[in-house]
Amino acid sequence: MGSVRLDGITKRYEDVVAVNDVSVTVEDGEFVTLVGPSGCGKSTTLETIAGLTKPTEGAVHIADREVTTLPPKDRGIAMVFQNIALFPHMDVYDNISFGLRLRSFPKEEIDERVERAAEILQIGELLDRMPDELSGGQRQRVAIGRAIVREPEVFLMDEPLANLDAKLRVHMRTELQRLHRELGTTIIYVTHDQAEAMTMSTRIAVMNAGEIQQLAPPLTCYNEPANRFVAEFIGSPSMNTFEGVVDGDEFVAEQFSVTSDPEVHGLADGDRITLGIRPENVALVGEEDEPESATEPIVCRTDVIEPMGNEVFVYLVPGGGEAEVTTSRVDQLLMSVDPRADVAADESVAVVFDRTNVHLFDADTGDAIAHGIAPPSSEVRADDVEGRHR
Ligand code: ADP
């Protein structure tokens, strides 16, 4: 069974801690993606699983067998990298079958495996082409074919789509999902592209500074991010975040405030919080998508408008002043609205947040406090009273 278990993996390079005490169990047949910004330790983690890097501390188990000191070839894994290294003087068939021929597999077995891989990857008619007669996507498929014929227990993929153009990347994304469904083999995949992670994986491990910030199904990371880092990394465009402080029944940010019942969230006067709201959870007052449980209207000035076709991104300046753009902070609020919404640049508009999708984070640690904020206690009492009258 192709499960993978990392127990307390740490990798140090002199004064750099590339991976810091990572423990993860990937179940047999899962598609787990390690995602995070450049330098966060994704590749080092994958190379540790592959046996290309020896961890400073910790143990690696593949298929219930400790492999920490075994060479890559004895681990039951196959790797696909970003840089597709096909042998230029060999045709596709020979490229795919190279490893099997090296290990003296019988000809019939080789034929069978190559044929099956070619069928899965839909490259049957390319088997006698040379690499320079292939498109980028076809070359990547050949590289994956070479991994498939080895029939590994685990596929390790490091940014395999990074060198393809945007359209082909999206196409290969669906192909990889299909491949995973057909083979049922465990896949551990590395990317810095959160969209790839979201669309393909059964679970994603969001990494930052050598540590796993959250390991969960994609939608859990999206809807219930464990901390501010995950909240801002997952989702495009990013979640809006504002620094604020608890004052009575309000979360007060610099440009606006939102009423709530801080006690419900275990918060008290003076606590510093970060308030997060995704662009699609901001709505224009009076539009169809105005949420039932909305915060009080916030008056904003519209700045740049970006029509995307299926939606429109509207950059808002809360409070109506000039946007203060510095290297460290953009005091803007990004809203996504329906393309039919009546909105133009440099207007005054009123917007609300969907309370059920306002996120609160501890301003110091970044840890999530709440996903969805309570209405102010006075509002609850009004509802209660109404309820009793009914
Ligand atoms: P990612 O794959 O997320 O971009 P890496 O795992 O490649 O990140 O790198 C994590 C950190 O470890 C980075 O700071 C990187 O510079 C450092 N690092 C990686 N490999 C080496 C190495 N061979 N020698 C020294 N530092 C390294």
CSV table of C-alpha atoms and ligand atoms in Angstrom, one decimal:
chain,number,residue,atom,x,y,z
A,1,MET,CA,0.0,0.0,0.0
A,2,GLY,CA,1.4,3.4,-1.0
A,3,SER,CA,1.0,5.4,2.2
A,4,VAL,CA,3.7,7.9,3.1
A,5,ARG,CA,4.5,8.9,6.6
A,6,LEU,CA,6.9,11.6,7.7
A,7,ASP,CA,7.8,11.7,11.4
A,8,GLY,CA,9.4,14.9,12.6
A,9,ILE,CA,11.3,15.6,9.5
A,10,THR,CA,13.8,18.5,9.9
A,11,LYS,CA,16.4,19.5,7.2
A,12,ARG,CA,19.1,22.0,8.0
A,13,TYR,CA,21.6,23.5,5.6
A,14,GLU,CA,24.1,25.2,7.9
A,15,ASP,CA,22.1,28.2,9.2
A,16,VAL,CA,19.0,27.6,7.0
A,17,VAL,CA,16.2,25.4,8.4
A,18,ALA,CA,14.6,24.3,5.1
A,19,VAL,CA,12.1,22.0,6.7
A,20,ASN,CA,11.2,22.3,10.4
A,21,ASP,CA,9.7,19.3,12.2
A,22,VAL,CA,7.2,18.2,9.6
A,23,SER,CA,5.0,15.2,10.4
A,24,VAL,CA,2.4,14.1,7.9
A,25,THR,CA,0.7,10.9,6.9
A,26,VAL,CA,-0.5,10.6,3.3
A,27,GLU,CA,-2.9,7.7,3.0
A,28,ASP,CA,-2.7,5.2,0.2
A,29,GLY,CA,-4.3,6.5,-3.0
A,30,GLU,CA,-4.4,10.2,-1.8
A,31,PHE,CA,-3.4,13.1,-4.0
A,32,VAL,CA,-1.7,15.5,-1.6
A,33,THR,CA,-0.2,18.8,-2.8
A,34,LEU,CA,2.5,20.7,-0.9
A,35,VAL,CA,1.8,24.3,-1.7
A,36,GLY,CA,3.4,27.5,-0.6
A,37,PRO,CA,5.6,30.4,-1.7
A,38,SER,CA,9.1,29.9,-3.2
A,39,GLY,CA,11.6,28.8,-0.6
A,40,CYS,CA,9.1,27.4,2.0
A,41,GLY,CA,10.5,23.9,1.9
A,42,LYS,CA,8.2,22.1,-0.5
A,43,SER,CA,10.9,20.6,-2.7
A,44,THR,CA,13.1,19.7,0.2
A,45,THR,CA,10.2,17.8,1.7
A,46,LEU,CA,9.6,16.0,-1.5
A,47,GLU,CA,13.3,15.2,-2.0
A,48,THR,CA,13.3,13.7,1.5
A,49,ILE,CA,10.5,11.4,0.5
A,50,ALA,CA,12.3,10.5,-2.7
A,51,GLY,CA,15.6,9.8,-1.0
A,52,LEU,CA,17.4,12.6,-2.9
A,53,THR,CA,18.0,14.4,0.4
A,54,LYS,CA,18.8,12.9,3.8
A,55,PRO,CA,16.9,14.6,6.6
A,56,THR,CA,18.8,16.0,9.5
A,57,GLU,CA,16.3,14.5,11.9
A,58,GLY,CA,13.2,12.4,11.5
A,59,ALA,CA,12.1,9.3,9.7
A,60,VAL,CA,10.4,8.5,6.4
A,61,HIS,CA,8.0,5.5,5.9
A,62,ILE,CA,6.7,4.5,2.5
A,63,ALA,CA,4.1,1.7,2.4
A,64,ASP,CA,4.7,0.9,6.1
A,65,ARG,CA,8.4,0.4,5.6
A,66,GLU,CA,11.0,2.7,7.0
A,67,VAL,CA,13.1,4.0,4.0
A,68,THR,CA,15.0,6.9,5.6
A,69,THR,CA,18.3,5.6,4.6
A,70,LEU,CA,17.4,3.7,1.4
A,71,PRO,CA,18.4,5.0,-2.0
A,72,PRO,CA,15.7,6.4,-4.3
A,73,LYS,CA,15.5,3.2,-6.5
A,74,ASP,CA,14.6,1.0,-3.5
A,75,ARG,CA,11.7,3.2,-2.3
A,76,GLY,CA,8.9,2.2,-4.7
A,77,ILE,CA,8.6,5.8,-6.0
A,78,ALA,CA,8.7,7.5,-9.4
A,79,MET,CA,9.4,11.2,-9.8
A,80,VAL,CA,8.3,13.7,-12.4
A,81,PHE,CA,10.2,17.0,-12.4
A,82,GLN,CA,9.6,20.5,-13.8
A,83,ASN,CA,12.5,20.1,-16.3
A,84,ILE,CA,11.5,17.3,-18.6
A,85,ALA,CA,14.7,15.5,-19.4
A,86,LEU,CA,13.9,13.2,-22.4
A,87,PHE,CA,16.7,11.5,-24.3
A,88,PRO,CA,16.9,13.5,-27.5
A,89,HIS,CA,18.2,10.7,-29.6
A,90,MET,CA,15.5,8.2,-28.5
A,91,ASP,CA,11.9,8.0,-29.8
A,92,VAL,CA,9.0,8.2,-27.4
A,93,TYR,CA,8.8,4.4,-27.0
A,94,ASP,CA,12.4,4.1,-26.1
A,95,ASN,CA,12.2,7.1,-23.7
A,96,ILE,CA,9.2,5.6,-21.9
A,97,SER,CA,10.7,2.1,-21.7
A,98,PHE,CA,14.3,3.1,-20.9
A,99,GLY,CA,14.1,2.3,-17.2
A,100,LEU,CA,12.5,-1.1,-17.8
A,101,ARG,CA,15.0,-2.0,-20.5
A,102,LEU,CA,17.8,-1.0,-18.1
A,103,ARG,CA,16.5,-3.5,-15.6
A,104,SER,CA,16.2,-6.2,-18.3
A,105,PHE,CA,12.4,-6.6,-18.2
A,106,PRO,CA,11.1,-9.1,-20.7
A,107,LYS,CA,10.2,-7.5,-24.1
A,108,GLU,CA,6.5,-8.5,-23.8
A,109,GLU,CA,6.1,-7.0,-20.4
A,110,ILE,CA,7.7,-3.8,-21.6
A,111,ASP,CA,5.4,-3.6,-24.6
A,112,GLU,CA,2.4,-4.2,-22.4
A,113,ARG,CA,3.3,-1.5,-19.9
A,114,VAL,CA,4.2,1.1,-22.5
A,115,GLU,CA,1.0,0.4,-24.4
A,116,ARG,CA,-1.1,0.8,-21.2
A,117,ALA,CA,0.7,4.1,-20.3
A,118,ALA,CA,0.3,5.4,-23.8
A,119,GLU,CA,-3.4,4.6,-23.7
A,120,ILE,CA,-3.9,6.3,-20.4
A,121,LEU,CA,-1.9,9.4,-21.6
A,122,GLN,CA,-3.4,9.3,-25.1
A,123,ILE,CA,0.0,9.3,-26.8
A,124,GLY,CA,-0.4,6.0,-28.6
A,125,GLU,CA,0.2,7.6,-32.0
A,126,LEU,CA,3.3,9.4,-30.8
A,127,LEU,CA,5.4,6.4,-29.9
A,128,ASP,CA,7.8,6.6,-32.8
A,129,ARG,CA,8.3,10.3,-32.7
A,130,MET,CA,11.5,12.0,-31.5
A,131,PRO,CA,11.3,14.4,-28.6
A,132,ASP,CA,11.9,17.4,-30.8
A,133,GLU,CA,8.8,16.6,-32.8
A,134,LEU,CA,6.6,16.9,-29.7
A,135,SER,CA,4.9,19.9,-28.1
A,136,GLY,CA,5.6,20.9,-24.5
A,137,GLY,CA,2.5,19.1,-23.3
A,138,GLN,CA,3.3,16.0,-25.2
A,139,ARG,CA,6.8,15.9,-23.8
A,140,GLN,CA,5.5,16.2,-20.3
A,141,ARG,CA,3.1,13.3,-21.0
A,142,VAL,CA,6.0,11.2,-22.1
A,143,ALA,CA,7.8,12.1,-18.9
A,144,ILE,CA,4.8,11.0,-16.9
A,145,GLY,CA,4.6,7.8,-19.0
A,146,ARG,CA,8.1,7.0,-18.0
A,147,ALA,CA,7.0,7.2,-14.4
A,148,ILE,CA,3.8,5.2,-14.9
A,149,VAL,CA,5.5,2.2,-16.5
A,150,ARG,CA,7.6,1.7,-13.4
A,151,GLU,CA,4.3,1.0,-11.6
A,152,PRO,CA,5.5,2.8,-8.4
A,153,GLU,CA,3.6,2.8,-5.2
A,154,VAL,CA,3.9,6.6,-5.0
A,155,PHE,CA,4.3,9.3,-7.6
A,156,LEU,CA,6.3,12.3,-6.6
A,157,MET,CA,5.8,15.3,-8.8
A,158,ASP,CA,7.7,18.6,-8.4
A,159,GLU,CA,6.1,21.4,-10.4
A,160,PRO,CA,5.6,19.2,-13.4
A,161,LEU,CA,3.5,21.8,-15.2
A,162,ALA,CA,5.6,24.9,-14.4
A,163,ASN,CA,7.2,25.2,-17.8
A,164,LEU,CA,3.9,24.9,-19.8
A,165,ASP,CA,1.9,27.8,-21.0
A,166,ALA,CA,-1.1,28.9,-19.0
A,167,LYS,CA,-3.7,27.2,-21.2
A,168,LEU,CA,-1.9,23.9,-21.4
A,169,ARG,CA,-1.4,24.0,-17.6
A,170,VAL,CA,-5.1,24.1,-17.1
A,171,HIS,CA,-5.6,21.2,-19.5
A,172,MET,CA,-2.9,19.1,-17.9
A,173,ARG,CA,-4.5,19.8,-14.5
A,174,THR,CA,-7.6,17.9,-15.6
A,175,GLU,CA,-5.4,15.2,-17.2
A,176,LEU,CA,-3.5,14.6,-14.0
A,177,GLN,CA,-6.8,14.3,-12.1
A,178,ARG,CA,-8.0,11.7,-14.5
A,179,LEU,CA,-4.7,9.9,-14.3
A,180,HIS,CA,-5.0,9.8,-10.6
A,181,ARG,CA,-8.5,8.4,-10.8
A,182,GLU,CA,-7.5,5.7,-13.3
A,183,LEU,CA,-4.3,4.6,-11.5
A,184,GLY,CA,-5.5,5.1,-7.9
A,185,THR,CA,-1.8,5.5,-7.0
A,186,THR,CA,-0.7,7.9,-4.2
A,187,ILE,CA,0.5,11.2,-5.6
A,188,ILE,CA,2.5,13.8,-3.7
A,189,TYR,CA,2.7,17.0,-5.8
A,190,VAL,CA,4.6,20.2,-5.3
A,191,THR,CA,3.5,23.5,-6.6
A,192,HIS,CA,3.6,27.2,-5.7
A,193,ASP,CA,0.3,27.6,-7.7
A,194,GLN,CA,-2.6,27.6,-5.3
A,195,ALA,CA,-5.1,27.1,-8.2
A,196,GLU,CA,-3.4,23.8,-9.1
A,197,ALA,CA,-3.4,22.7,-5.5
A,198,MET,CA,-7.1,23.6,-5.1
A,199,THR,CA,-8.3,21.8,-8.2
A,200,MET,CA,-6.4,18.5,-8.1
A,201,SER,CA,-5.8,17.5,-4.6
A,202,THR,CA,-7.7,15.4,-2.1
A,203,ARG,CA,-5.8,17.4,0.6
A,204,ILE,CA,-3.4,20.2,0.5
A,205,ALA,CA,-0.5,21.0,2.8
A,206,VAL,CA,0.0,24.7,2.9
A,207,MET,CA,3.6,25.4,3.8
A,208,ASN,CA,5.5,28.5,5.0
A,209,ALA,CA,9.0,28.9,6.4
A,210,GLY,CA,9.6,25.1,6.5
A,211,GLU,CA,6.4,24.3,8.4
A,212,ILE,CA,3.0,23.0,7.5
A,213,GLN,CA,0.4,25.6,8.3
A,214,GLN,CA,-2.6,23.5,7.5
A,215,LEU,CA,-3.2,20.1,6.0
A,216,ALA,CA,-6.8,19.7,5.0
A,217,PRO,CA,-9.1,19.3,1.9
A,218,PRO,CA,-8.9,22.3,-0.4
A,219,LEU,CA,-12.3,23.7,0.5
A,220,THR,CA,-11.5,23.5,4.2
A,221,CYS,CA,-8.4,25.6,3.7
A,222,TYR,CA,-10.4,28.0,1.7
A,223,ASN,CA,-13.4,28.3,4.0
A,224,GLU,CA,-11.8,27.7,7.3
A,225,PRO,CA,-8.1,28.7,7.0
A,226,ALA,CA,-6.2,27.8,10.1
A,227,ASN,CA,-4.4,31.1,10.1
A,228,ARG,CA,-3.9,34.4,8.3
A,229,PHE,CA,-1.1,33.0,6.1
A,230,VAL,CA,-3.3,30.2,4.7
A,231,ALA,CA,-6.2,32.7,4.3
A,232,GLU,CA,-4.1,35.0,2.2
A,233,PHE,CA,-2.3,32.3,0.2
A,234,ILE,CA,-5.3,30.2,-0.8
A,235,GLY,CA,-7.8,32.0,-3.1
A,236,SER,CA,-7.2,34.3,-6.0
A,237,PRO,CA,-7.6,37.2,-5.7
A,238,SER,CA,-6.5,37.1,-2.1
A,239,MET,CA,-8.6,37.6,0.9
A,240,ASN,CA,-8.8,41.3,2.1
A,241,THR,CA,-7.3,41.7,5.5
A,242,PHE,CA,-7.4,44.7,7.9
A,243,GLU,CA,-5.8,45.3,11.2
A,244,GLY,CA,-8.2,46.2,14.0
A,245,VAL,CA,-9.0,46.3,17.7
A,246,VAL,CA,-11.9,45.3,19.8
A,247,ASP,CA,-13.8,48.2,21.2
A,248,GLY,CA,-17.2,47.5,22.9
A,249,ASP,CA,-19.3,45.6,20.4
A,250,GLU,CA,-17.2,46.7,17.5
A,251,PHE,CA,-14.1,45.6,15.6
A,252,VAL,CA,-12.6,48.9,14.7
A,253,ALA,CA,-10.2,49.0,11.7
A,254,GLU,CA,-8.5,52.2,10.6
A,255,GLN,CA,-11.0,53.0,7.8
A,256,PHE,CA,-14.2,51.3,9.1
A,257,SER,CA,-15.7,49.3,11.9
A,258,VAL,CA,-17.9,46.2,12.0
A,259,THR,CA,-20.3,45.5,14.9
A,260,SER,CA,-20.3,42.1,16.5
A,261,ASP,CA,-20.4,40.4,19.8
A,262,PRO,CA,-16.7,40.0,20.6
A,263,GLU,CA,-17.5,38.0,23.8
A,264,VAL,CA,-18.9,35.2,21.6
A,265,HIS,CA,-15.5,34.9,20.1
A,266,GLY,CA,-13.7,35.0,23.4
A,267,LEU,CA,-12.4,38.6,22.7
A,268,ALA,CA,-12.3,41.5,25.1
A,269,ASP,CA,-11.8,45.3,24.8
A,270,GLY,CA,-8.4,46.2,23.5
A,271,ASP,CA,-7.6,42.8,21.8
A,272,ARG,CA,-5.9,43.3,18.5
A,273,ILE,CA,-7.3,41.3,15.6
A,274,THR,CA,-7.0,41.0,11.9
A,275,LEU,CA,-10.3,41.0,10.1
A,276,GLY,CA,-10.5,39.1,6.8
A,277,ILE,CA,-13.1,39.1,4.0
A,278,ARG,CA,-12.9,37.5,0.6
A,279,PRO,CA,-13.8,39.7,-2.4
A,280,GLU,CA,-16.9,37.6,-3.2
A,281,ASN,CA,-18.2,38.1,0.3
A,282,VAL,CA,-18.4,41.9,-0.1
A,283,ALA,CA,-21.6,43.1,-1.7
A,284,LEU,CA,-23.1,46.3,-2.9
A,285,VAL,CA,-26.0,47.5,-0.8
A,286,GLY,CA,-29.2,47.1,-2.8
A,287,GLU,CA,-27.8,44.4,-5.2
A,288,GLU,CA,-29.4,41.0,-5.5
A,289,ASP,CA,-26.5,39.2,-3.8
A,290,GLU,CA,-26.7,41.4,-0.6
A,291,PRO,CA,-26.4,38.8,2.2
A,292,GLU,CA,-29.1,38.2,4.7
A,293,SER,CA,-26.7,38.5,7.6
A,294,ALA,CA,-24.8,41.6,6.6
A,295,THR,CA,-22.6,44.1,8.5
A,296,GLU,CA,-23.5,47.8,8.6
A,297,PRO,CA,-23.0,49.6,5.3
A,298,ILE,CA,-19.5,50.9,4.7
A,299,VAL,CA,-19.2,53.9,2.5
A,300,CYS,CA,-16.4,53.6,-0.1
A,301,ARG,CA,-15.1,55.3,-3.1
A,302,THR,CA,-14.7,53.1,-6.2
A,303,ASP,CA,-11.2,53.2,-7.6
A,304,VAL,CA,-10.1,50.8,-10.4
A,305,ILE,CA,-12.7,48.5,-12.1
A,306,GLU,CA,-11.5,45.3,-13.7
A,307,PRO,CA,-14.2,43.5,-15.8
A,308,MET,CA,-13.3,39.8,-16.1
A,309,GLY,CA,-16.3,38.8,-18.1
A,310,ASN,CA,-17.9,36.4,-15.6
A,311,GLU,CA,-17.3,38.9,-12.7
A,312,VAL,CA,-16.0,42.4,-12.1
A,313,PHE,CA,-13.3,43.3,-9.6
A,314,VAL,CA,-13.9,46.6,-8.0
A,315,TYR,CA,-11.1,48.2,-5.9
A,316,LEU,CA,-12.7,50.3,-3.1
A,317,VAL,CA,-11.3,52.8,-0.8
A,318,PRO,CA,-13.2,52.5,2.5
A,319,GLY,CA,-14.1,55.8,4.0
A,320,GLY,CA,-14.0,57.5,0.6
A,321,GLY,CA,-10.5,59.1,0.8
A,322,GLU,CA,-7.5,58.6,-1.4
A,323,ALA,CA,-6.0,55.1,-1.3
A,324,GLU,CA,-2.8,55.0,0.6
A,325,VAL,CA,-0.5,52.7,-1.3
A,326,THR,CA,2.8,51.9,0.3
A,327,THR,CA,5.1,49.0,-0.1
A,328,SER,CA,3.9,47.3,3.0
A,329,ARG,CA,0.2,48.1,2.9
A,330,VAL,CA,-2.6,48.8,0.5
A,331,ASP,CA,-5.6,50.2,2.3
A,332,GLN,CA,-8.0,49.0,-0.3
A,333,LEU,CA,-10.9,46.6,-0.3
A,334,LEU,CA,-11.3,44.4,-3.3
A,335,MET,CA,-14.9,43.4,-4.1
A,336,SER,CA,-16.1,40.9,-6.8
A,337,VAL,CA,-19.5,41.7,-8.2
A,338,ASP,CA,-21.8,40.4,-10.9
A,339,PRO,CA,-21.0,41.9,-14.4
A,340,ARG,CA,-24.5,43.3,-14.5
A,341,ALA,CA,-23.9,45.4,-11.4
A,342,ASP,CA,-24.2,49.1,-12.0
A,343,VAL,CA,-20.8,50.4,-10.8
A,344,ALA,CA,-18.3,52.8,-12.3
A,345,ALA,CA,-15.0,54.3,-11.3
A,346,ASP,CA,-14.7,57.2,-8.8
A,347,GLU,CA,-18.2,56.9,-7.4
A,348,SER,CA,-19.4,56.7,-3.8
A,349,VAL,CA,-20.9,53.3,-3.0
A,350,ALA,CA,-22.1,51.5,0.1
A,351,VAL,CA,-21.0,47.9,0.7
A,352,VAL,CA,-21.6,45.3,3.3
A,353,PHE,CA,-19.8,42.1,4.4
A,354,ASP,CA,-21.5,38.8,4.7
A,355,ARG,CA,-21.1,38.1,8.4
A,356,THR,CA,-21.0,34.3,7.9
A,357,ASN,CA,-17.8,34.8,5.9
A,358,VAL,CA,-16.0,37.4,7.9
A,359,HIS,CA,-12.8,35.8,9.3
A,360,LEU,CA,-11.0,36.9,12.5
A,361,PHE,CA,-7.4,36.2,13.2
A,362,ASP,CA,-5.2,37.0,16.2
A,363,ALA,CA,-3.2,40.0,15.1
A,364,ASP,CA,-0.1,38.7,16.9
A,365,THR,CA,0.0,35.0,16.2
A,366,GLY,CA,-2.1,35.1,13.0
A,367,ASP,CA,-4.1,32.1,14.3
A,368,ALA,CA,-7.8,31.9,13.3
A,369,ILE,CA,-10.3,33.0,15.9
A,370,ALA,CA,-13.5,32.7,14.0
A,371,HIS,CA,-14.9,32.0,10.5
A,372,GLY,CA,-18.1,33.9,10.6
A,373,ILE,CA,-18.8,36.6,13.1
A,374,ALA,CA,-21.7,36.9,15.5
A,375,PRO,CA,-24.1,39.9,15.1
A,376,PRO,CA,-24.0,42.4,18.0
A,377,SER,CA,-25.6,41.2,21.2
A,378,SER,CA,-28.3,44.0,20.9
A,379,GLU,CA,-29.4,42.7,17.6
A,380,VAL,CA,-29.7,39.2,19.0
A,381,ARG,CA,-31.8,40.5,21.8
A,382,ALA,CA,-34.1,42.2,19.3
A,383,ASP,CA,-34.5,39.0,17.4
A,384,ASP,CA,-35.2,37.1,20.6
A,385,VAL,CA,-37.9,39.6,21.5
A,386,GLU,CA,-39.4,39.3,18.0
A,387,GLY,CA,-39.3,35.5,18.4
A,388,ARG,CA,-41.2,35.6,21.6
A,389,HIS,CA,-43.9,37.7,20.1
A,390,ARG,CA,-44.5,35.3,17.2
B,1,ADP,P1,10.6,25.5,-2.2
B,1,ADP,O1,10.6,24.1,-2.9
B,1,ADP,O2,9.4,25.6,-1.4
B,1,ADP,O3,10.8,26.6,-3.2
B,1,ADP,P2,13.1,24.5,-1.1
B,1,ADP,O4,12.7,23.3,-0.4
B,1,ADP,O5,13.7,24.4,-2.4
B,1,ADP,O6,11.8,25.5,-1.2
B,1,ADP,O7,14.1,25.4,-0.2
B,1,ADP,C1,13.8,25.6,1.2
B,1,ADP,C2,14.9,26.5,1.8
B,1,ADP,O8,16.1,25.7,1.9
B,1,ADP,C3,15.3,27.7,1.0
B,1,ADP,O9,15.6,28.7,1.8
B,1,ADP,C4,16.5,27.2,0.2
B,1,ADP,O10,17.3,28.3,-0.2
B,1,ADP,C5,17.1,26.3,1.1
B,1,ADP,N1,17.9,25.2,0.4
B,1,ADP,C6,17.4,24.3,-0.4
B,1,ADP,N2,18.3,23.5,-0.9
B,1,ADP,C7,19.5,23.9,-0.3
B,1,ADP,C8,20.9,23.5,-0.4
B,1,ADP,N3,21.2,22.4,-1.2
B,1,ADP,N4,21.8,24.2,0.3
B,1,ADP,C9,21.5,25.3,1.0
B,1,ADP,N5,20.2,25.7,1.2
B,1,ADP,C10,19.2,25.1,0.5
